Coordinates of C-alpha atoms in Angstrom, one line a residue:
M16 CA 19.4 190.2 2.6
N17 CA 21.4 193.4 2.5
P18 CA 23.1 194.1 -0.5
F19 CA 26.1 195.6 1.6
S20 CA 26.9 192.2 3.5
N21 CA 29.1 191.7 0.1
L22 CA 31.5 193.9 -0.5
F23 CA 32.3 192.7 -4.1
A24 CA 28.3 191.2 -4.8
G25 CA 28.2 190.8 -8.5
I26 CA 32.1 191.1 -9.3
I27 CA 33.0 187.3 -9.8
P28 CA 32.5 186.8 -13.4
S29 CA 30.0 184.0 -14.2
L30 CA 32.3 181.2 -16.2
V31 CA 29.3 178.1 -15.4
S32 CA 28.9 177.6 -19.1
T33 CA 32.3 177.6 -19.8
N34 CA 33.2 175.2 -17.4
L35 CA 30.2 172.8 -18.0
R36 CA 30.7 173.3 -22.0
N37 CA 34.4 172.3 -21.9
K38 CA 33.6 169.4 -18.9
W39 CA 30.8 167.8 -20.6
Y40 CA 32.4 167.5 -23.8
F41 CA 35.3 165.5 -22.8
R42 CA 33.4 163.7 -21.1
F43 CA 31.2 162.6 -23.8
M44 CA 34.1 162.2 -25.9
K45 CA 35.1 159.1 -23.4
I46 CA 31.5 158.3 -23.4
T47 CA 31.7 158.2 -27.2
Q48 CA 34.3 155.4 -26.9
L49 CA 32.6 153.4 -24.4
M50 CA 29.4 152.8 -26.2
T51 CA 31.3 152.4 -29.6
R52 CA 29.5 155.3 -31.5
Q53 CA 31.4 154.5 -34.4
L54 CA 29.5 156.9 -36.5
I55 CA 30.9 159.7 -34.9
S56 CA 34.5 160.9 -36.9
A57 CA 37.6 161.6 -34.8
L58 CA 37.9 164.7 -37.3
V59 CA 34.2 166.0 -35.5
I60 CA 35.8 165.4 -32.4
L61 CA 38.8 166.9 -32.8
A62 CA 37.1 170.1 -34.7
S63 CA 34.4 170.4 -31.9
S64 CA 37.0 170.4 -29.0
V65 CA 38.6 173.5 -30.5
C66 CA 35.2 175.4 -30.9
F67 CA 33.9 174.9 -27.4
A68 CA 37.2 175.8 -26.2
Q69 CA 36.6 179.3 -27.7
N70 CA 33.0 180.0 -26.3
D71 CA 32.3 183.7 -25.3
G72 CA 34.1 184.5 -28.8
I73 CA 31.9 182.2 -30.8
D74 CA 34.4 181.3 -33.3
T75 CA 32.2 181.1 -36.8
S76 CA 35.0 180.4 -39.1
D77 CA 34.0 176.7 -38.6
Y78 CA 30.2 176.7 -39.4
K79 CA 30.5 175.9 -43.1
F80 CA 32.1 172.9 -42.3
Y81 CA 29.7 172.4 -39.4
R82 CA 26.8 172.7 -41.6
F83 CA 28.4 170.2 -44.3
R84 CA 28.6 167.3 -41.3
I85 CA 25.0 168.2 -40.5
K86 CA 24.1 167.7 -43.9
T87 CA 25.8 164.5 -44.2
Q88 CA 24.2 163.4 -41.1
T89 CA 20.9 164.5 -42.3
T90 CA 21.5 162.3 -45.1
L91 CA 21.7 159.5 -43.1
I92 CA 18.8 159.6 -41.0
Q93 CA 17.2 160.3 -44.4
E94 CA 17.8 156.5 -45.3
N95 CA 17.2 155.0 -42.0
P96 CA 15.1 157.0 -39.5
K97 CA 16.5 155.0 -36.7
N98 CA 20.1 155.9 -37.1
S99 CA 20.6 156.6 -33.5
D100 CA 24.3 157.5 -34.3
A101 CA 23.6 160.1 -37.0
Y102 CA 21.4 161.7 -34.5
I103 CA 24.3 162.0 -31.4
T104 CA 26.4 163.1 -34.3
R105 CA 23.9 165.6 -35.4
A106 CA 23.0 166.9 -32.2
Y107 CA 26.7 167.4 -31.3
L108 CA 27.1 169.3 -34.4
K109 CA 24.1 171.7 -34.1
E110 CA 25.7 172.6 -30.4
Q111 CA 28.8 173.8 -32.2
I112 CA 26.8 176.5 -34.5
Q113 CA 24.6 177.4 -31.2
D114 CA 21.6 175.6 -32.7
F115 CA 20.6 174.4 -29.0
N116 CA 17.0 173.8 -30.5
G117 CA 18.3 171.6 -33.0
A118 CA 20.3 169.5 -31.0
I119 CA 17.6 169.1 -28.2
Q120 CA 15.4 167.9 -31.0
D121 CA 17.8 165.4 -32.0
W122 CA 18.8 164.3 -28.2
T123 CA 14.8 163.9 -28.1
R124 CA 14.9 161.6 -30.9
V125 CA 18.0 159.6 -29.7
I126 CA 15.8 158.9 -26.2
E127 CA 12.5 158.3 -28.5
L128 CA 14.5 155.6 -29.8
S129 CA 16.3 154.1 -26.6
P130 CA 14.0 155.5 -23.5
T131 CA 16.6 154.3 -20.9
D132 CA 19.5 155.8 -22.4
Y133 CA 20.5 158.3 -19.6
M134 CA 23.9 159.5 -21.4
A135 CA 21.3 160.6 -23.8
I136 CA 19.1 162.1 -21.4
A137 CA 22.1 164.3 -19.5
S138 CA 23.3 165.5 -23.0
R139 CA 19.6 167.1 -23.9
A140 CA 20.0 168.4 -20.3
V141 CA 23.4 170.5 -21.4
S142 CA 22.1 171.3 -24.7
K143 CA 18.8 172.6 -22.5
Y144 CA 21.5 174.1 -20.1
Y145 CA 23.0 176.2 -22.8
N146 CA 19.4 177.3 -23.9
S147 CA 18.8 179.0 -20.6
D148 CA 16.0 176.3 -19.8
F149 CA 17.7 175.2 -16.5
D150 CA 14.5 173.7 -15.2
G151 CA 14.7 171.3 -18.1
A152 CA 18.2 170.9 -17.3
I153 CA 17.3 170.2 -14.1
E154 CA 14.6 167.9 -14.9
D155 CA 16.7 165.8 -17.6
C156 CA 19.5 165.3 -14.5
S157 CA 17.0 164.1 -12.6
K158 CA 15.8 161.5 -14.9
A159 CA 19.2 160.4 -15.8
I160 CA 20.1 160.1 -12.2
A161 CA 16.6 158.1 -11.8
I162 CA 18.0 155.4 -14.4
N163 CA 21.7 155.4 -13.0
P164 CA 22.1 156.5 -9.5
G165 CA 25.9 156.7 -10.0
F166 CA 25.7 158.6 -12.9
H167 CA 28.6 161.4 -11.7
D168 CA 28.5 163.9 -14.8
A169 CA 24.3 164.1 -13.8
Y170 CA 25.0 165.2 -10.5
A171 CA 27.4 167.9 -11.6
S172 CA 25.4 169.0 -14.2
R173 CA 22.3 169.7 -12.1
A174 CA 24.6 171.3 -9.6
E175 CA 25.2 173.7 -12.3
A176 CA 21.9 174.6 -13.3
K177 CA 20.3 174.9 -9.6
S178 CA 23.4 177.4 -9.1
E179 CA 22.0 179.3 -12.8
K180 CA 18.5 179.4 -10.9
G181 CA 19.8 180.7 -7.4
D182 CA 19.5 177.1 -5.4
Y183 CA 22.8 177.2 -4.3
L184 CA 21.9 174.7 -1.1
G185 CA 21.0 172.3 -3.6
A186 CA 23.6 173.0 -5.9
I187 CA 26.2 171.8 -2.9
T188 CA 24.2 168.6 -2.2
D189 CA 24.7 167.5 -6.0
Y190 CA 28.1 168.8 -6.1
Q191 CA 28.8 166.8 -2.7
K192 CA 27.2 163.7 -4.2
A193 CA 29.3 164.2 -7.6
I194 CA 32.6 164.1 -4.8
E195 CA 31.5 161.2 -3.3
L196 CA 31.3 159.4 -6.6
V197 CA 34.5 161.0 -8.4
P198 CA 36.4 162.3 -5.3
D199 CA 39.0 164.3 -7.5
D200 CA 36.6 166.3 -9.2
I201 CA 38.1 169.3 -8.6
N202 CA 35.2 171.2 -10.6
A203 CA 32.8 170.2 -8.2
H204 CA 34.8 171.3 -5.1
Y205 CA 35.1 174.5 -7.1
G206 CA 31.5 174.5 -7.2
I207 CA 31.0 174.2 -4.1
A208 CA 33.5 177.6 -3.1
K209 CA 31.6 179.8 -5.2
S210 CA 28.1 178.2 -3.6
Y211 CA 29.2 178.9 -0.4
N212 CA 30.7 182.7 -1.9
E213 CA 26.7 183.1 -3.2
L214 CA 25.3 182.2 0.2
R215 CA 27.5 184.6 1.7
N216 CA 28.9 181.8 4.3
Y217 CA 32.8 182.9 3.7
E218 CA 34.1 180.7 6.4
Q219 CA 33.4 177.5 4.3
S220 CA 33.9 179.2 0.8
L221 CA 37.4 180.3 2.1
K222 CA 38.1 176.6 3.1
A223 CA 36.8 175.4 0.0
F224 CA 38.9 177.5 -2.3
E225 CA 41.8 177.1 -0.3
K226 CA 41.0 173.3 -0.8
V227 CA 40.8 173.5 -4.5
I228 CA 44.2 175.5 -4.9
A229 CA 45.7 172.0 -2.4
M230 CA 44.4 169.8 -5.1
D231 CA 45.8 171.8 -8.1
T232 CA 47.8 174.6 -9.0
T233 CA 48.9 173.6 -12.8
D234 CA 45.6 175.2 -13.7
L235 CA 46.3 178.9 -14.0
D236 CA 43.0 180.4 -14.9
L237 CA 41.7 177.9 -11.7
Y238 CA 44.3 179.2 -9.5
V239 CA 43.5 182.5 -10.3
K240 CA 39.5 182.2 -9.9
C241 CA 40.5 180.5 -6.5
L242 CA 42.8 183.4 -5.4
M243 CA 40.3 185.6 -6.2
G244 CA 37.5 183.9 -4.6
K245 CA 40.1 183.5 -1.5
G246 CA 40.1 187.4 -1.5
Y247 CA 36.7 187.9 -1.7
A248 CA 36.0 185.8 1.4
K249 CA 38.9 187.0 3.3
N250 CA 37.6 190.7 2.7
D251 CA 33.9 190.1 3.8
L252 CA 35.4 188.5 6.9
G253 CA 37.1 191.6 7.5
D254 CA 41.0 190.4 6.8
Y255 CA 41.5 193.2 4.6
K256 CA 45.2 192.7 4.9
G257 CA 45.2 188.8 3.6
A258 CA 42.4 189.7 1.0
I259 CA 44.8 192.3 -0.1
Q260 CA 47.7 189.8 -0.7
D261 CA 45.6 187.5 -2.6
F262 CA 44.8 190.0 -4.9
E263 CA 48.1 191.5 -5.2
H264 CA 49.0 187.4 -6.0
V265 CA 46.6 187.4 -9.0
L266 CA 48.0 190.8 -10.0
R267 CA 51.2 189.2 -10.6
L268 CA 49.8 186.7 -12.5
N269 CA 47.8 188.8 -14.5
P270 CA 49.2 192.7 -14.4
H271 CA 46.1 193.9 -16.6
S272 CA 43.5 192.5 -14.3
A273 CA 41.9 195.6 -13.8
K274 CA 39.5 193.5 -11.4
A275 CA 42.3 192.5 -9.0
V276 CA 43.2 196.4 -9.0
N277 CA 40.1 197.5 -8.0
N278 CA 39.7 194.9 -5.5
I279 CA 43.1 196.1 -3.8
G280 CA 41.1 199.6 -3.6
S281 CA 38.2 197.8 -2.2
S282 CA 40.4 196.0 0.5
Y283 CA 42.1 199.7 1.5
Y284 CA 38.3 200.8 1.8
G285 CA 37.9 198.1 4.3
L286 CA 40.9 199.5 6.3
K287 CA 39.7 203.2 5.8
N288 CA 42.7 204.0 3.9
Y289 CA 40.3 205.9 1.9
K290 CA 43.1 208.1 -0.1
E291 CA 45.1 204.6 -1.0
A292 CA 41.8 203.4 -1.8
L293 CA 41.1 205.9 -4.7
K294 CA 44.8 205.5 -5.7
Y295 CA 44.1 202.0 -6.9
M296 CA 40.3 203.0 -8.0
D297 CA 41.5 205.7 -10.2
R298 CA 44.3 202.8 -11.8
A299 CA 41.4 200.3 -12.4
L300 CA 39.6 202.8 -14.4
E301 CA 42.4 203.8 -16.5
M302 CA 42.9 200.1 -17.3
N303 CA 39.5 199.8 -18.1
P304 CA 37.1 203.0 -18.5
Q305 CA 34.0 200.9 -18.8
Y306 CA 34.1 199.3 -15.6
A307 CA 30.6 200.1 -14.1
K308 CA 31.7 198.4 -10.1
A309 CA 34.8 200.8 -9.9
Y310 CA 32.8 203.7 -10.8
N311 CA 30.5 202.6 -8.1
K312 CA 33.1 202.0 -5.6
R313 CA 35.0 205.1 -6.2
G314 CA 31.8 207.1 -5.8
D315 CA 31.1 205.5 -2.5
T316 CA 34.6 206.4 -1.3
K317 CA 34.1 210.0 -2.4
I318 CA 30.8 209.7 -0.6
I319 CA 33.3 209.2 2.4
L320 CA 35.7 211.9 1.6
E321 CA 32.9 214.2 1.8
D322 CA 33.4 215.1 -2.0
Y323 CA 29.8 214.7 -3.2
T324 CA 29.8 216.4 -6.3
A325 CA 32.4 214.1 -7.9
A326 CA 30.8 211.0 -6.3
I327 CA 27.8 211.9 -8.1
G328 CA 29.6 212.2 -11.2
D329 CA 31.3 208.6 -10.7
L330 CA 27.8 206.9 -9.7
T331 CA 25.8 208.8 -12.8
K332 CA 28.5 207.1 -14.9
S333 CA 28.1 203.5 -13.1
I334 CA 24.9 203.8 -13.6
S335 CA 25.1 204.5 -17.4
L336 CA 27.1 201.2 -17.8
D337 CA 25.3 199.5 -15.4
P338 CA 21.3 200.2 -14.4
T339 CA 20.7 197.2 -12.7
D340 CA 22.6 197.8 -9.3
P341 CA 20.1 199.2 -6.5
T342 CA 23.4 200.7 -4.6
T343 CA 24.4 202.6 -7.1
Y344 CA 21.2 204.5 -6.9
F345 CA 21.2 204.3 -2.8
R346 CA 24.6 205.6 -2.8
R347 CA 23.9 208.5 -5.9
G348 CA 21.0 209.1 -3.1
Q349 CA 22.9 209.6 -0.4
A350 CA 25.3 212.4 -2.2
K351 CA 22.3 214.0 -3.4
Y352 CA 20.9 214.3 0.4
K353 CA 24.2 215.4 1.7
L354 CA 23.8 218.7 -0.9
K355 CA 20.6 218.9 0.7
D356 CA 18.9 217.9 -3.0
Y357 CA 16.1 215.8 -1.0
S358 CA 13.4 215.7 -3.9
G359 CA 16.5 213.9 -5.9
A360 CA 17.8 212.2 -3.2
I361 CA 14.3 210.7 -3.2
E362 CA 14.1 209.9 -6.7
D363 CA 17.1 207.6 -6.8
L364 CA 16.3 206.1 -3.3
T365 CA 13.0 205.1 -4.4
K366 CA 14.5 203.7 -7.4
A367 CA 16.6 201.5 -5.0
I368 CA 14.0 200.2 -3.5
E369 CA 11.5 199.3 -6.5
M370 CA 14.8 197.4 -7.5
Y371 CA 15.3 195.9 -4.1
P372 CA 11.8 196.2 -1.8
D373 CA 13.8 194.8 1.4
F374 CA 16.5 197.5 1.0
Y375 CA 16.6 198.9 4.8
E376 CA 19.4 201.3 4.3
A377 CA 17.5 203.0 1.4
T378 CA 14.1 203.1 3.0
F379 CA 15.7 204.7 6.3
Q380 CA 17.5 207.2 4.1
R381 CA 14.4 208.2 2.4
A382 CA 12.7 208.4 5.7
I383 CA 14.5 210.7 6.5
A384 CA 14.7 212.7 3.5
Y385 CA 10.8 212.8 3.3
E386 CA 11.6 214.2 6.8
E387 CA 13.3 217.0 5.6
M388 CA 10.6 217.8 2.6
K389 CA 8.3 217.9 5.9
E390 CA 6.6 215.1 4.2
F391 CA 5.8 213.3 7.6
E392 CA 3.5 210.8 6.6
K393 CA 5.5 209.5 4.0
A394 CA 8.5 209.6 6.6
A395 CA 6.4 207.7 9.3
I396 CA 5.7 205.1 6.6
D397 CA 9.3 204.3 5.6
Y398 CA 10.4 204.5 9.4
K399 CA 8.2 202.0 9.9
R400 CA 8.9 199.9 7.1
A401 CA 12.7 200.5 7.9
E402 CA 11.9 199.1 11.6
V403 CA 10.5 195.9 10.0
L404 CA 12.9 195.3 7.5
K405 CA 15.8 195.6 10.3
T406 CA 14.4 192.7 11.9
K407 CA 14.8 190.5 9.0

């Protein structure tokens, strides 16, 4: 797949784990009520909800409390090794202190005591998800579904795990099943929109984001993410003016969003208004000097404006912040080629191809650079390879 086919590829932040954690926690609050697991105290539930909501920062201020509660549950387990409720409570508490391995062990013990407890199996899937064991999470969700085919949450969570593995078609299928079971599951609708975006099916992505907005505009965070998603989709569909409107809407809601500012610049780039694009990219970097994507795009814009030395400076800075993006090496290779630094161009283009072997543009550009270096045999190999890649 051509890495340039999505102008904003890689910009959308991944918030899957945050959404999954909050979603699953509050659903399990309901589950515990339904299952009358009496030993899970209201105090633990209240404290846990605060910890879950914080996620990225990982507030450790209450860890001492959680560890004390874990000791209490451990004592109960020592007194009665078959105390399923104590294992359940301890598993939740271990998740609060990021001890997902320990939580998995406790959920496994619950499952050993009750092999058909699909809720416990699904709970273990969540712990495995947090532990980055996405295959294990998918396996457990599938087990839970096999026991209870109408278990909505298992489909939704399996979709999240599939998404993490890049199986976006599989994720969409599971999200759709979750919606069949709970039509107003807005998180599943949003998951479909994101999955279509990852698949570069921007028409479907745009429709899905618009549907989420139509369902609920009271969740400001979700509303902003959908506006950003709409902007990405419109941009890739060539509706640059429409994209700018969405990104400007985001900026009105969040004036400190360097991402929205940079995206406006990228849309002006699509309109070939490069000077206006640079203004927004400059502004984005003033807001966030560590914004690798903004340096990347500004470097690309400067190449268009034939300011190759400045472009190399921006692209070098982008690489120092994020050395994992092959497009940055490709663009820097382009700039070096324009300055007749052919050996430097070949070095960067080779790096881009190593990172992304099907990179047609980089392969074709390297062939041209080899030709300038009079390395005709290598040029011929790259031209032939580029021709094959072009037909993919």
